[in-house]
Each structure stands twice: as structure tokens, then as C-alpha cells.
Amino acid sequence: MASLRRIGRRMRQFGPLALAAAVYAAMLDGRYASLEELTLWSSLLLASLALVASILWVALIQRRLREDESPVLAELEVGALLVVGAFAVVDPYGRAANPLYPLLYLLLAFLNTSASARVTVGLTLLAIVVDASLFLVRPAPEEGWPHLAARAFFLSAFAFLPKIALAIESSTLRILGKQELRRRERARREDARRLRLSSAGARGDDPLSDEQALWSFAAVAELEEAVSNTLEVAALALRTRAVSVFLMEPDDEEGLWLFASRPRDERNLRRRFEAKEGLLGAAAKRREPFRLCGDIRGIAWYEGKEPIRSVLIVPLRDERTPEPNGKGKFRGLLVADRLEALPFEEAEEELLLACSREILRAVESEWVMNQIRKDRERAEGIYRAIEKFNRSTKIEEVLDTAVQEVRAILAESEKDLVAVTTVEQGEGGRRTHKVERILGPRGLEKIQGRTFPEGSCLVSQAVKHRATLPTRPPPRSVRIFGEDTVLRGVSSLKVAPLKMGNEVLGTLVFGSEKRRHLQSVDVQTLELLASQVAQSLQRARFYAQTQALADKDGLTGLANRRVLEERLEHMLNLAARSGRPVSVIVADIDHFKTINDTYGHLTGDEILRKVATILRKGARSTDVVARYGGEEFVLVLADTDMEGGKVTAERIRQEVERTVIATSLGPLRCTMSMGIASFPHVPREELLERADQALYHAKRMGRNCTFTVEEMERPAAPRAIGEPT
């Protein structure tokens, strides 16, 4: 039994391919070249191939229906049987003008429609090989190589064209699907903005975070469902053609937009129109319920002409926000219409008014939930900003954090203006302002870094009066940063001073192109953030001053020994990587103890400061000048070899020698001795020590001179420049 099972497995494994090979060999032998010469054995062989191919094909389809992954070999096996069988079927009719040959093209197209790329390539190559072998083994006088090439081309084209077409169709569907999703998302964003349910109340193209988008979309969907249910009840109770809700645009009280309508299959309602149009314009102006019946004109809420014969319109009023007349703020209209000339009764008007109140309750509940969420997000944003301010120790960090956090908390769009300015007291008490950071519409970045004097611009006035300005909506063109900087299109604007005790450090500016964007809570938030910015800015300035004191010598203002060692290590690391030299000059004031004893320590301090000034002027901005201790100084010269160090040292020495210092005992001159060592001529760990040795060599050689390590090491060193005789 085991041997029989093994034989069965072998036959299942190799039988179909052996059968295809047998039919292929018979074709090459000409067994299917003519119907008259077709033998019984050849017919049975071809019939067996068709039967096996059918069985394997059914098995392959069943596997696909079970959503099992079909093996590539199984697909190739079925395809090979069908391709070889098809060639055998069309073989009796020749090849050059065979009317059945297009069946091969169709077969390849059919087989490769759902096959993998590897199967497509395999079956195409098989068809081309079979056709070419028949052409070579059994050449026909009427066909040549062009015929073979043409058939190979069409076999390949029909094999791959379905795949290409499917790929194009799939890609097109994906693109259309993405476009539809984006369109729906934009519509959702716009609905959320109009309903004031979006934290980023900007237009549909403005970015929302994932959390904000999900919340806004869910809120709109929840509100739509609640309003639609109410409209469904009203439509059934009033027997109307449609009941629709039109809301006022939040940023434009001259516009109405369709929020919801029932029944759902009404597609010819206009999405948006001016509030002054037709009956709805009259209703928006009147803001009272009214009914019409008969021949009605001014039906502006439909796209085309609709035979509306009866209309009932009631206002949507927000009782939480009363108008000067004591009635609730007008939010929109609820419209019911009929095709029949059946007038609406007073009871039906009361029903629609009740529906309007229910709709407003649904909207208001979402507003309340949205406001709670906004308050929570605002509080979290303020806490986050305070944490960042507390961690900021540098002035640059404070300024960057200020504009970033104000934008995150208050801005609705990247077009909103956020800026930080600072102020400095100049001569005569005149203030000078500087735009430290600015974010907003394109083109404003050129203002960053600009300074402007005190004047009548908003920043100057906010600093002068120590108050948040302006107190009323700004004009369309406003001067914020200096008299010559005019910004247009800023409809909402606040400039909050950065107050620190009795001092004003600058301003925090926020502006938006949207009207009524800054509510009282927004102004309070801006002032709170301005207070935090002022504290952090003052703290960062103190930190910078403390850091400067810790890095500098208190008497001369030069770098101290700790900074010298850190900078020297850094410069030597760079030099080791780049292969460029670094020179060190160790300088000492000659006979400084005698000067102190003779003229006093105050004069000695003045000499130290004067020498420090000369050293600083004689060095480059990339060099390090430090007081090493007492009357000893060190210069570290980047990208300078020993010869260059010698030149610099001599220039400084001569300048010190020429300098006259006035003292109580008369004019005083002093001199310096200097030693120079260079890396890599001297190992980095010995650089300071060898330069110091060169300095003391200069002292021994008579002072007021400079020596390099190289000169010091010569057996008979020549007298240095400036050395006294």
C-alpha cells in the first residue's frame, strides 16, 4: 500500500507535466499538423491533457474560493497544460494565416488576469518557446522570422496588457478614493468650523491634529444625527416636501449655509447663498416666524425652479446670547415647504418652533462640550508652556518657546501672527525696540531682527502705557512694528507688554485675519503667557550674566583659566582632526611686583586692564585671550604656526611698550616678555608648559622680548627682536 501511495504521489507530482511534454513532443513530430492524419493515440493524449487540466483548474478555483493562497507551481502547472493543449488544437490550421491563432492570445490574457507576475512571465515564455520550436522544427514556406516576431509580440502584449489595465484601474480607483476622502474631510472640517466645533477654526484646508480632527468629526456627526432625527419628525408631522436647517456663517453674517435637510433624497438644495436672497433674506432680516401660501416667489434655497406652493419659516434664536432687543441671538432659519397649496396652521408653526428649540439645544450642548474640551486643552497648553519656560535657561530658548507655545495655544492657522519684541533704554531715555521672533504669513520673516525707535506704533504704545493694546478692533492697515512697517488684513490683534515689576522687557504680539477671533479668555491667556515670558526672559538674562561672570576674569574681562583650558582642549581636538596648527603665547608683565610696590595696587590693576585691552585688540575673534593668573596672560591662536605666533606676539609686545599710562607719580611705561609654542611641533599635553618655559627663557635673556620653543632649543639662540643690549 505504501508503495502504491508513493507511486500515486509521484504521478500527481510529475504526471501533468509529463502529459504536457508528451503532447508537446507529438506536436513537434507533426502528429497534430493535419486533421486527416490525426491518430486515435494522439486524440486520446490530447483528451487526457484536457481532462487533467480541467481537474486541476477546478481544484485551483476551489482553493481560491477558500481564500487559500494558491502556490505558484500549481498555477504554472495548470497554465502549461492549457497553453500546450491550445497549441495542439490550433496546430492543424497552420501558423502564418491561422484563423484560430487569436485563441492563444485570449487564453494568455485570461490565464494572466489574476495570476502573479512570476506566473505571467513563465506562461508567456512557455508560449513563445513552443511557437519558436514549432517554427524551427517544422518550418512552413509561407512564414518567416517577421511572422514569428509578430506572434511573440502579441503573445507578450495579451499576457501583460490585462495586468497593466488592472494596475491602471486600481491606481485610478485609489486616487479617486483618496480624493473623495479628502473632499469629505474638507467638508467635515468646514462644517466643524461653521458650527464652532473645531479647535482650529480655520478653513477646511487648515491643519488639525489627529485628536482634534477625530473629536470635531465625531461632534459634527453626533449633531447631524440629532438634528436629522428632529427634522424627520417635523417632516412626517407637517407632511412637507422638505424641512431644512440653514445656519448663519460664523465669519460672515451675510451668508447662510445648509446644515441638514429631510427627507435625505433631496439633492437639489443649495449649500450656500447670501442671506439677502429671496424669502430667506427677508426672513433673516425680519427674524420672526411667517407663513406663505399660493404663488410664491423668491424660493432661493433650491438649485432650480421648484413648484413650492406653501412655506413656513421660523428663526433659530440662541437664548443664551441675547441681542439688544432682548431676544436670543439670531443663528439661522428652519424652513418647511410643501408642493401643495395647503397653508400651514398656527399649531404647525408652534410645532416647528418647538423643533427649532430642540435643534438649538442639540447645537448648544455640542458647543458646551466643545468649550469644555477647549478649556481643558488651553489649560494643558498653558501648563506645558510654563514647564518649557521653567526649563529654558538661555534667552534664545525663551524667545523660541514663546512664539511656539502662543501659536500652539491661540493660533487657528499658520497665517496667524505671533511675535516677540524686546526693548532697550538708549541715550536720553529713548527706547529702542527689536523684533526678536516672528511667525505668520509669508514675507514677515524679513521683519525678524529689525530694530525701530520709540514712536506711535502699537508695540511702542503698549510698552509706554504698560497695557494690552489695542482696546478696540484695529483698522485694516495697522502699524505694529515701527512707523514704516504697515501690516494689512489683521482683523483681530493684541499686543501684551512683558512686565517684570516696574520694568517692561518687551511685548508679546498675536494677530489673526479673522474677526472676533480673540475673546476675553484669549486675551487673558495672552497676558498670562506674556507674564511667563517676562519672568523667563529676566531669569535667562540673569543666567547669562552669571555665566559671563563665571567665564571671565573679574578685573580684566578676559576669559578665566577654566574657560581657557576648555577652549584650548576644543581647539586642539579640531586641529588634530584637520591637521592645522595651533599656537599658544604665554605673556608676563615685566617687573610687575616692583610696579605694585612703587605705584600701588590701584595702578597695578589699571595696568592689567590696559594690557588686557591691548591683548584683546591684537587677537582675532577666533582666538582665545585669557588671564592665566596674576600678571600672566595666555593667547591661543587658531590656524597659526610658530612663525605666525611669533609675529603676533611681537606686534602685541611693541604696542605694550609704546603705551603710556598716567599715574599719580607721573607717566608710566611697562614691557612684556612672551613665550610661544605650537602644535603639532610640541605635543598637545606639553603645549602650555613649553610656552611657559620659552617665557622664562625670554626673562633670562633680558625681558621685553619674545622667544619660541624652537629658538629656545637652539644651542646658540640669536638675540630676540627688541631684546635690550
XYZ file of C-alpha atoms in Angstrom:
725
model
C 0.000 0.000 0.000
C 2.826 2.355 0.873
C 4.456 1.764 -2.492
C 1.152 2.436 -4.249
C 0.766 5.691 -2.328
C 4.296 6.686 -3.293
C 3.532 5.897 -6.933
C 0.326 7.971 -6.679
C 2.196 10.931 -5.221
C 4.814 10.660 -7.962
C 2.139 10.559 -10.644
C 0.376 13.551 -9.079
C 3.682 15.403 -8.864
C 5.080 14.707 -12.305
C 2.102 13.322 -14.276
C 0.609 16.637 -15.550
C 3.969 17.953 -16.692
C 4.814 14.611 -18.314
C 1.461 14.695 -20.123
C 2.159 18.260 -21.372
C 5.635 17.159 -22.502
C 4.122 14.200 -24.388
C 1.632 16.429 -26.240
C 4.446 18.896 -26.985
C 6.646 16.101 -28.386
C 3.731 14.876 -30.518
C 3.310 18.383 -31.932
C 6.987 18.576 -32.822
C 6.607 15.203 -34.546
C 3.717 16.600 -36.613
C 1.010 14.384 -35.067
C -1.418 17.372 -34.895
C -0.353 19.051 -38.129
C -3.335 17.685 -40.086
C -6.833 16.528 -39.110
C -6.687 13.761 -41.722
C -3.512 12.299 -40.193
C -4.744 12.566 -36.578
C -4.466 9.138 -34.906
C -6.522 7.689 -32.092
C -3.498 7.710 -29.785
C -2.878 11.411 -30.428
C -6.555 12.197 -29.835
C -6.617 10.264 -26.533
C -3.418 12.014 -25.443
C -4.933 15.434 -26.111
C -8.222 14.442 -24.431
C -6.292 13.241 -21.361
C -4.496 16.555 -21.217
C -7.820 18.424 -21.381
C -9.297 16.238 -18.594
C -6.301 16.676 -16.279
C -6.195 20.412 -16.942
C -9.921 20.675 -16.102
C -9.497 18.761 -12.826
C -6.520 20.871 -11.751
C -8.319 24.049 -12.798
C -11.363 23.224 -10.651
C -9.082 22.419 -7.687
C -7.301 25.737 -8.132
C -10.602 27.658 -8.196
C -11.818 25.876 -5.039
C -8.604 26.782 -3.257
C -9.057 30.424 -4.238
C -12.683 30.386 -3.079
C -11.477 29.138 0.318
C -9.148 32.183 0.288
C -6.148 29.880 0.474
C -3.013 31.166 -1.162
C -2.525 29.223 -4.394
C 1.062 28.036 -4.965
C 2.907 29.435 -7.957
C 3.781 25.907 -9.151
C 0.104 24.907 -9.199
C -0.784 27.936 -11.332
C 2.127 27.253 -13.674
C 1.102 23.609 -13.953
C -2.479 24.409 -15.000
C -1.323 27.182 -17.312
C 1.282 24.968 -19.001
C -1.316 22.253 -19.709
C -3.735 24.768 -21.210
C -1.075 26.545 -23.300
C 0.313 23.291 -24.752
C -3.211 21.983 -25.359
C -4.221 25.205 -27.133
C -1.199 24.977 -29.440
C -2.186 21.383 -30.265
C -5.765 22.465 -31.069
C -4.741 25.247 -33.466
C -1.801 23.319 -34.989
C -3.802 21.632 -37.817
C -4.682 25.030 -39.308
C -1.113 26.224 -39.812
C 0.562 29.264 -38.290
C 1.022 32.037 -40.871
C -2.700 32.584 -41.558
C -4.298 30.516 -38.812
C -7.828 31.819 -38.041
C -7.741 30.122 -34.590
C -4.392 31.568 -33.509
C -6.010 34.567 -31.727
C -7.442 31.990 -29.284
C -3.908 31.661 -27.910
C -3.803 35.413 -27.271
C -7.145 35.307 -25.480
C -6.078 32.267 -23.451
C -2.925 34.019 -22.213
C -4.923 37.150 -21.363
C -7.459 35.037 -19.433
C -4.852 32.980 -17.552
C -2.792 36.010 -16.525
C -5.669 38.204 -15.380
C -5.447 37.001 -11.772
C -2.052 35.294 -11.867
C 1.064 36.582 -10.169
C 3.805 38.331 -12.126
C 6.049 35.254 -11.984
C 3.304 33.040 -13.439
C 2.631 35.591 -16.198
C 6.294 35.686 -17.189
C 6.547 31.882 -17.076
C 3.481 31.200 -19.230
C 4.441 33.903 -21.741
C 7.930 32.454 -22.139
C 6.443 28.955 -22.497
C 4.101 30.091 -25.296
C 6.934 31.867 -27.135
C 9.251 28.832 -26.767
C 6.584 26.409 -28.057
C 5.820 28.653 -31.019
C 9.525 29.157 -31.828
C 10.329 25.429 -31.560
C 7.472 24.572 -33.941
C 8.766 27.255 -36.306
C 12.294 25.790 -36.222
C 11.410 22.058 -36.292
C 8.535 22.275 -38.775
C 9.157 25.388 -40.876
C 6.432 26.457 -43.273
C 7.333 28.005 -46.616
C 4.854 30.859 -46.240
C 6.166 32.135 -42.885
C 9.430 33.728 -41.817
C 11.111 35.407 -38.896
C 8.888 38.526 -39.074
C 5.842 36.295 -38.539
C 7.471 34.668 -35.508
C 8.461 38.045 -34.050
C 4.945 39.418 -34.563
C 3.358 36.423 -32.810
C 5.837 36.708 -29.922
C 4.964 40.395 -29.576
C 1.220 39.749 -29.496
C 1.614 36.831 -27.084
C 3.522 39.124 -24.694
C 1.126 42.022 -25.191
C -2.015 39.974 -24.488
C -0.314 38.393 -21.481
C 0.665 41.681 -19.821
C -1.987 44.128 -21.045
C -4.671 42.865 -18.612
C -2.276 43.331 -15.729
C -1.349 46.816 -16.905
C -5.020 47.698 -17.360
C -5.882 46.366 -13.894
C -2.976 48.261 -12.360
C -4.099 51.487 -14.046
C -7.689 50.929 -12.972
C -6.671 50.125 -9.391
C -4.439 53.183 -9.252
C -7.217 55.355 -10.651
C -9.705 53.996 -8.118
C -7.239 54.599 -5.286
C -6.667 58.175 -6.430
C -10.397 58.809 -6.780
C -10.998 57.231 -3.378
C -8.369 59.427 -1.751
C -9.808 62.496 -3.448
C -13.283 61.603 -2.203
C -11.957 61.061 1.324
C -10.171 64.409 1.207
C -13.325 66.081 -0.092
C -15.383 64.604 2.718
C -12.716 65.534 5.246
C -12.659 69.121 3.987
C -16.450 69.236 4.174
C -16.334 67.888 7.742
C -13.696 70.426 8.696
C -15.745 73.222 7.172
C -18.882 72.048 8.978
C -16.931 71.888 12.244
C -15.627 75.408 11.661
C -19.069 76.751 10.849
C -20.566 75.079 13.907
C -17.669 76.372 16.049
C -16.803 72.797 16.990
C -13.216 72.942 15.768
C -10.223 73.934 17.870
C -8.565 75.058 14.678
C -11.351 77.204 13.424
C -9.655 77.824 10.185
C -10.907 76.860 6.773
C -11.172 73.285 5.584
C -7.621 73.212 4.256
C -6.006 74.275 7.540
C -4.303 71.509 9.512
C -5.844 69.789 12.512
C -4.158 67.331 14.798
C -5.455 63.756 14.648
C -7.137 64.128 18.034
C -8.767 67.433 17.100
C -9.936 66.045 13.758
C -11.452 62.919 15.315
C -13.205 64.930 18.006
C -14.525 67.528 15.562
C -15.741 64.920 13.062
C -17.442 62.926 15.824
C -19.107 66.078 17.176
C -20.400 67.043 13.718
C -21.708 63.511 13.102
C -23.423 63.439 16.512
C -25.017 66.818 15.898
C -26.122 65.881 12.374
C -27.819 62.762 13.694
C -29.635 64.664 16.453
C -30.794 67.424 14.097
C -31.760 64.934 11.369
C -33.948 62.991 13.795
C -35.751 66.194 14.737
C -36.219 67.130 11.083
C -37.521 63.626 10.330
C -40.224 64.032 12.964
C -41.104 67.510 11.690
C -41.305 66.347 8.054
C -43.657 63.484 8.955
C -45.822 65.587 11.252
C -46.140 68.538 8.874
C -46.431 66.467 5.657
C -43.828 68.578 3.881
C -41.695 68.075 0.841
C -38.623 69.078 2.870
C -37.658 70.569 6.220
C -34.246 72.243 6.178
C -31.902 73.996 8.613
C -29.924 76.988 7.354
C -27.300 78.468 9.690
C -25.508 81.801 9.578
C -21.850 81.750 8.567
C -19.765 82.313 11.734
C -17.314 84.672 9.991
C -19.813 86.295 7.644
C -23.269 87.314 8.861
C -24.275 87.955 5.260
C -24.193 84.240 4.359
C -26.410 81.208 5.053
C -25.396 77.577 4.640
C -27.407 74.364 4.554
C -26.633 72.178 7.571
C -29.277 69.446 7.268
C -32.464 68.606 5.385
C -35.106 65.875 5.380
C -36.018 63.735 3.518
C -32.465 62.598 2.716
C -33.062 62.115 -1.018
C -33.372 65.870 -1.605
C -30.176 66.665 -3.522
C -31.119 69.910 -5.264
C -30.867 72.207 -2.251
C -28.212 74.907 -2.417
C -25.335 74.505 0.045
C -24.656 78.218 0.487
C -26.100 81.560 -0.582
C -26.303 85.171 0.501
C -28.642 85.915 3.396
C -30.229 88.736 1.392
C -31.545 86.425 -1.351
C -35.272 85.843 -1.760
C -37.562 84.696 1.016
C -34.726 83.554 3.253
C -33.163 87.012 3.013
C -36.449 88.566 4.065
C -36.814 86.047 6.899
C -33.231 86.673 8.066
C -33.910 90.403 8.119
C -37.304 90.070 9.807
C -36.205 87.313 12.217
C -39.813 86.385 13.012
C -41.919 83.345 12.002
C -44.048 83.769 8.896
C -46.166 81.653 6.548
C -46.914 81.950 2.837
C -49.258 80.008 0.545
C -50.103 80.198 -3.144
C -47.899 81.561 -5.914
C -44.647 82.161 -4.056
C -41.617 83.929 -5.471
C -38.098 84.090 -4.085
C -37.579 80.375 -3.433
C -33.790 80.740 -3.348
C -32.866 77.618 -1.429
C -33.340 75.237 -4.384
C -30.942 74.917 -7.318
C -33.656 75.071 -9.981
C -37.252 76.207 -10.196
C -39.352 74.222 -7.748
C -43.182 74.380 -7.674
C -43.297 75.238 -3.959
C -46.814 76.419 -3.015
C -46.611 76.688 0.782
C -43.768 77.812 3.077
C -43.278 78.104 6.836
C -40.083 79.769 8.122
C -39.109 80.172 11.793
C -35.900 81.722 13.186
C -33.295 79.868 15.235
C -32.511 82.026 18.281
C -29.807 81.395 20.893
C -31.398 82.485 24.160
C -28.055 82.281 25.983
C -26.757 85.251 23.984
C -29.457 87.945 23.926
C -29.469 90.789 21.415
C -30.171 94.439 22.371
C -33.900 93.864 21.769
C -33.889 91.190 24.496
C -34.415 88.281 22.130
C -31.927 85.492 21.614
C -29.113 85.930 19.106
C -30.153 85.015 15.577
C -28.362 81.824 14.455
C -30.276 80.781 11.333
C -33.591 79.607 9.895
C -35.726 76.465 9.964
C -37.683 76.127 6.700
C -40.595 73.804 5.858
C -42.131 73.737 2.356
C -44.930 71.924 0.517
C -45.701 71.269 -3.132
C -49.438 71.565 -2.454
C -51.129 74.900 -1.819
C -52.007 73.756 1.687
C -51.402 76.588 4.173
C -49.529 75.912 7.402
C -51.670 76.302 10.509
C -50.725 78.088 13.725
C -50.375 74.758 15.530
C -47.927 73.614 12.871
C -45.955 76.830 13.379
C -45.777 76.088 17.113
C -44.576 72.575 16.299
C -41.807 73.924 14.053
C -40.826 76.464 16.741
C -40.532 73.598 19.221
C -38.344 71.757 16.708
C -36.172 74.871 16.339
C -35.662 74.983 20.098
C -34.745 71.303 20.102
C -32.247 71.838 17.289
C -30.650 74.754 19.142
C -30.442 72.665 22.320
C -28.553 69.992 20.377
C -26.218 72.601 18.906
C -25.716 74.307 22.275
C -24.928 71.019 24.021
C -22.175 70.373 21.484
C -20.946 73.945 21.975
C -20.762 73.389 25.730
C -18.869 70.111 25.297
C -16.573 71.774 22.789
C -15.922 74.689 25.153
C -15.096 72.278 27.981
C -12.648 70.497 25.711
C -11.140 73.795 24.567
C -10.728 74.953 28.164
C -9.024 71.674 29.048
C -6.719 71.910 26.024
C -5.971 75.546 26.842
C -5.091 74.708 30.448
C -2.897 71.808 29.333
C -1.203 74.088 26.812
C -0.526 76.746 29.451
C 0.907 74.168 31.876
C 3.068 72.768 29.088
C 4.287 76.255 28.198
C 5.125 77.058 31.835
C 7.124 73.831 32.111
C 9.088 74.713 28.978
C 9.700 78.258 30.201
C 10.961 76.919 33.527
C 13.419 74.655 31.696
C 14.677 77.444 29.423
C 17.933 78.945 30.679
C 19.011 80.762 27.519
C 17.452 83.858 26.002
C 17.184 82.183 22.575
C 15.308 79.247 24.105
C 12.839 81.582 25.846
C 12.124 83.508 22.634
C 11.644 80.329 20.580
C 9.389 78.789 23.233
C 7.300 81.964 23.426
C 6.272 82.081 19.754
C 5.852 78.304 19.507
C 3.605 77.985 22.568
C 1.493 81.052 21.782
C 0.888 79.648 18.314
C 0.024 76.206 19.748
C -2.477 77.654 22.254
C -4.098 80.583 20.430
C -3.470 80.244 16.696
C -6.072 78.739 14.410
C -3.979 78.917 11.265
C -0.364 79.219 10.177
C -1.335 82.648 8.840
C -1.937 83.962 12.359
C 0.691 86.449 13.542
C 2.836 85.659 16.604
C 5.814 87.829 17.575
C 8.068 88.733 20.497
C 9.815 92.089 20.767
C 12.334 93.391 23.299
C 13.121 96.948 24.357
C 16.380 98.613 25.401
C 16.896 102.007 27.025
C 19.163 104.217 24.928
C 20.793 107.571 25.471
C 18.468 110.257 26.789
C 15.925 107.651 27.889
C 14.888 106.871 24.308
C 13.751 103.296 23.858
C 14.801 101.052 21.000
C 12.626 98.067 20.101
C 13.722 94.889 18.339
C 11.621 92.165 16.681
C 13.257 89.069 18.167
C 10.941 86.393 16.759
C 8.016 86.455 14.340
C 5.767 83.791 12.821
C 2.910 84.327 10.420
C 2.120 84.909 6.753
C 4.880 84.509 4.201
C 7.089 87.573 3.914
C 7.018 88.559 7.580
C 10.290 86.729 8.268
C 12.163 89.727 6.838
C 10.956 91.776 9.823
C 12.729 89.484 12.305
C 15.807 91.172 13.722
C 14.616 94.658 12.728
C 15.050 97.465 15.254
C 12.896 100.597 15.412
C 12.763 103.652 17.686
C 10.019 104.641 20.040
C 7.003 106.076 18.265
C 3.258 105.778 17.819
C 3.205 102.144 16.667
C 1.309 99.631 18.793
C 4.412 97.972 20.255
C 5.780 101.324 21.456
C 2.433 102.360 22.903
C 1.947 99.049 24.722
C 5.385 99.442 26.334
C 4.785 103.102 27.141
C 1.375 102.590 28.752
C 2.190 99.138 30.222
C -1.170 97.896 28.903
C -2.504 95.422 26.360
C -3.440 97.234 23.147
C -5.468 97.937 21.089
C -8.649 98.205 23.140
C -10.866 98.137 20.041
C -10.689 96.305 16.684
C -7.738 97.554 14.618
C -8.089 99.210 11.199
C -7.380 97.179 8.080
C -3.894 98.719 7.896
C -2.059 98.878 11.208
C 1.449 99.876 12.285
C 2.696 97.324 14.775
C 6.487 97.225 14.439
C 7.608 100.791 13.782
C 6.216 103.618 11.718
C 7.416 102.206 8.386
C 6.003 98.693 8.885
C 2.349 98.537 7.840
C 0.512 95.212 8.099
C -2.781 94.690 6.285
C -5.569 92.220 6.859
C -5.099 91.864 10.642
C -8.687 91.885 11.906
C -8.002 90.703 15.474
C -4.894 91.986 17.270
C -3.477 92.224 20.791
C -0.064 93.471 21.935
C 0.659 92.460 25.544
C 3.593 94.076 27.414
C 6.223 91.845 29.027
C 6.035 93.373 32.511
C 8.546 92.498 35.218
C 7.917 94.644 38.275
C 8.292 98.281 37.231
C 10.204 97.322 34.106
C 8.824 96.412 30.671
C 11.096 93.999 28.798
C 9.185 93.982 25.504
C 5.882 92.760 24.052
C 4.093 89.591 23.025
C 2.061 90.101 19.832
C -0.790 87.980 18.468
C -2.960 88.761 15.458
C -5.459 86.995 13.210
C -7.146 87.777 9.917
C -10.464 86.579 11.378
C -12.836 88.986 13.027
C -13.909 88.350 16.630
C -11.204 85.709 16.961
C -9.771 86.998 20.258
C -12.296 86.554 23.052
C -11.732 87.798 26.592
C -10.367 84.407 27.654
C -7.874 84.558 24.772
C -6.671 87.987 25.887
C -6.296 86.711 29.458
C -4.307 83.741 28.155
C -2.057 86.037 26.106
C -1.410 88.242 29.152
C -0.659 85.184 31.298
C 1.811 83.913 28.713
C 3.339 87.399 28.465
C 3.924 87.335 32.222
C 5.629 83.946 31.933
C 7.762 85.160 29.019
C 8.840 88.220 31.024
C 9.843 86.123 34.035
C 11.699 83.593 31.899
C 13.416 86.326 29.887
C 14.594 88.076 33.042
C 15.765 84.780 34.501
C 17.635 83.913 31.283
C 19.337 87.315 31.290
C 20.457 86.843 34.892
C 21.699 83.385 33.990
C 23.653 84.777 31.015
C 25.188 87.469 33.223
C 26.109 84.916 35.885
C 27.556 82.632 33.246
C 29.586 85.512 31.834
C 30.929 86.332 35.294
C 31.808 82.685 35.836
C 33.631 82.567 32.500
C 35.501 85.863 32.759
C 38.176 87.372 34.918
C 36.557 89.987 37.117
C 39.300 92.601 36.745
C 40.186 92.417 33.039
C 37.065 90.910 31.479
C 39.184 88.295 29.729
C 38.429 84.582 29.804
C 39.483 82.920 33.044
C 41.684 79.876 33.460
C 38.817 77.353 33.356
C 37.461 78.694 30.075
C 40.989 78.827 28.656
C 41.570 75.149 29.374
C 38.179 74.158 27.880
C 38.665 76.222 24.716
C 42.264 75.075 24.301
C 41.165 71.423 24.523
C 38.436 72.028 21.932
C 40.775 73.848 19.522
C 43.423 71.137 19.843
C 40.818 68.451 19.060
C 39.806 70.321 15.905
C 43.448 70.798 14.942
C 44.187 67.097 15.445
C 41.344 66.177 13.057
C 42.113 68.821 10.426
C 45.905 68.748 10.645
C 46.078 72.539 11.068
C 48.399 74.198 13.637
C 47.535 75.912 16.921
C 49.915 78.300 18.700
C 49.973 79.322 22.355
C 51.533 82.574 23.631
C 52.254 82.894 27.351
C 52.891 86.564 28.254
C 54.024 88.176 31.515
C 54.328 91.850 32.525
C 57.943 92.606 33.390
C 58.757 93.802 36.946
C 55.040 93.885 37.864
C 55.734 93.334 41.593
C 58.003 96.393 41.608
C 55.266 98.432 39.896
C 52.747 97.336 42.530
C 55.119 98.188 45.380
C 56.070 101.565 43.871
C 52.799 102.852 42.408
C 50.252 100.885 44.406
C 47.767 98.153 43.629
C 45.263 100.507 42.006
C 47.856 101.470 39.415
C 48.745 97.786 39.035
C 45.092 96.984 38.365
C 44.920 99.767 35.776
C 47.999 98.357 34.025
C 46.429 94.879 33.977
C 43.265 96.280 32.396
C 45.247 98.301 29.855
C 47.376 95.309 28.869
C 44.232 93.151 28.624
C 42.721 95.680 26.202
C 45.862 95.616 24.035
C 45.864 91.807 24.030
C 42.197 91.678 23.058
C 42.687 94.125 20.184
C 45.777 92.286 18.986
C 43.950 88.948 18.747
C 41.371 87.768 16.222
C 37.760 86.935 17.035
C 38.572 83.231 16.663
C 41.449 83.418 19.159
C 41.241 82.969 22.929
C 42.666 85.648 25.246
C 42.746 84.736 28.938
C 44.236 85.894 32.209
C 46.140 82.881 33.492
C 46.879 84.296 36.913
C 48.481 87.390 38.453
C 50.255 89.350 35.709
C 50.401 86.330 33.346
C 48.249 86.081 30.214
C 47.710 83.375 27.582
C 46.667 83.694 23.926
C 45.552 80.663 21.889
C 45.797 81.318 18.145
C 43.818 79.028 15.819
C 45.286 78.040 12.426
C 48.599 79.712 13.337
C 52.029 78.116 13.209
C 55.024 79.077 15.359
C 56.216 81.735 12.933
C 52.785 83.364 12.840
C 52.610 83.221 16.620
C 55.975 84.993 16.786
C 54.698 87.808 14.538
C 51.539 88.278 16.637
C 53.499 88.244 19.891
C 55.963 90.842 18.616
C 53.167 93.133 17.446
C 51.496 92.996 20.860
C 54.808 93.404 22.733
C 55.668 96.531 20.783
C 52.200 98.010 21.350
C 52.535 97.451 25.115
C 55.961 99.060 25.061
C 54.579 102.162 23.272
C 51.644 102.604 25.642
C 51.974 105.337 28.292
C 49.876 105.049 31.451
C 49.242 108.169 33.525
C 49.751 107.691 37.304
C 49.925 109.946 40.356
C 53.702 109.677 40.213
C 53.877 110.562 36.531
C 53.657 108.700 33.236
C 54.493 105.009 33.309
C 55.546 102.542 30.667
C 55.680 98.782 31.040
C 57.009 95.899 28.963
C 56.126 92.232 28.457
C 58.047 89.018 27.889
C 56.458 86.249 25.836
C 56.995 82.579 25.025
C 55.461 80.770 22.034
C 54.800 77.053 21.448
C 52.918 75.458 18.545
C 51.026 72.221 17.973
C 51.879 69.783 16.371
C 55.555 70.816 16.743
C 55.039 70.426 20.505
C 52.847 67.603 21.892
C 49.434 68.888 22.987
C 49.853 67.849 26.630
C 53.126 69.861 26.843
C 51.964 72.941 24.952
C 51.343 75.327 27.874
C 54.357 74.063 29.800
C 56.765 74.541 26.877
C 55.374 78.009 26.104
C 55.889 78.888 29.773
C 59.480 77.629 29.542
C 60.029 79.855 26.491
C 58.631 82.786 28.509
C 61.123 82.270 31.335
C 63.878 81.899 28.768
C 62.885 85.366 27.498
C 63.057 86.643 31.085
C 66.555 85.249 31.441
C 67.559 86.837 28.139
C 66.786 90.323 29.458
C 62.950 90.664 29.349
C 60.847 92.748 26.870
C 61.358 90.098 24.203
C 59.695 87.050 22.631
C 61.076 83.556 22.209
C 59.658 80.495 20.516
C 60.322 76.974 21.751
C 62.354 76.416 18.608
C 64.581 79.442 19.346
C 64.944 78.412 22.965
C 66.139 74.931 21.950
C 68.876 76.183 19.613
C 72.422 75.747 21.021
C 73.263 79.407 20.428
C 69.998 81.279 20.159
C 70.220 84.648 18.442
C 69.202 87.740 20.315
C 65.451 88.288 20.017
C 63.886 91.295 18.418
C 63.578 94.094 20.935
C 65.907 92.463 23.407
C 67.835 95.152 25.326
C 71.575 95.265 24.751
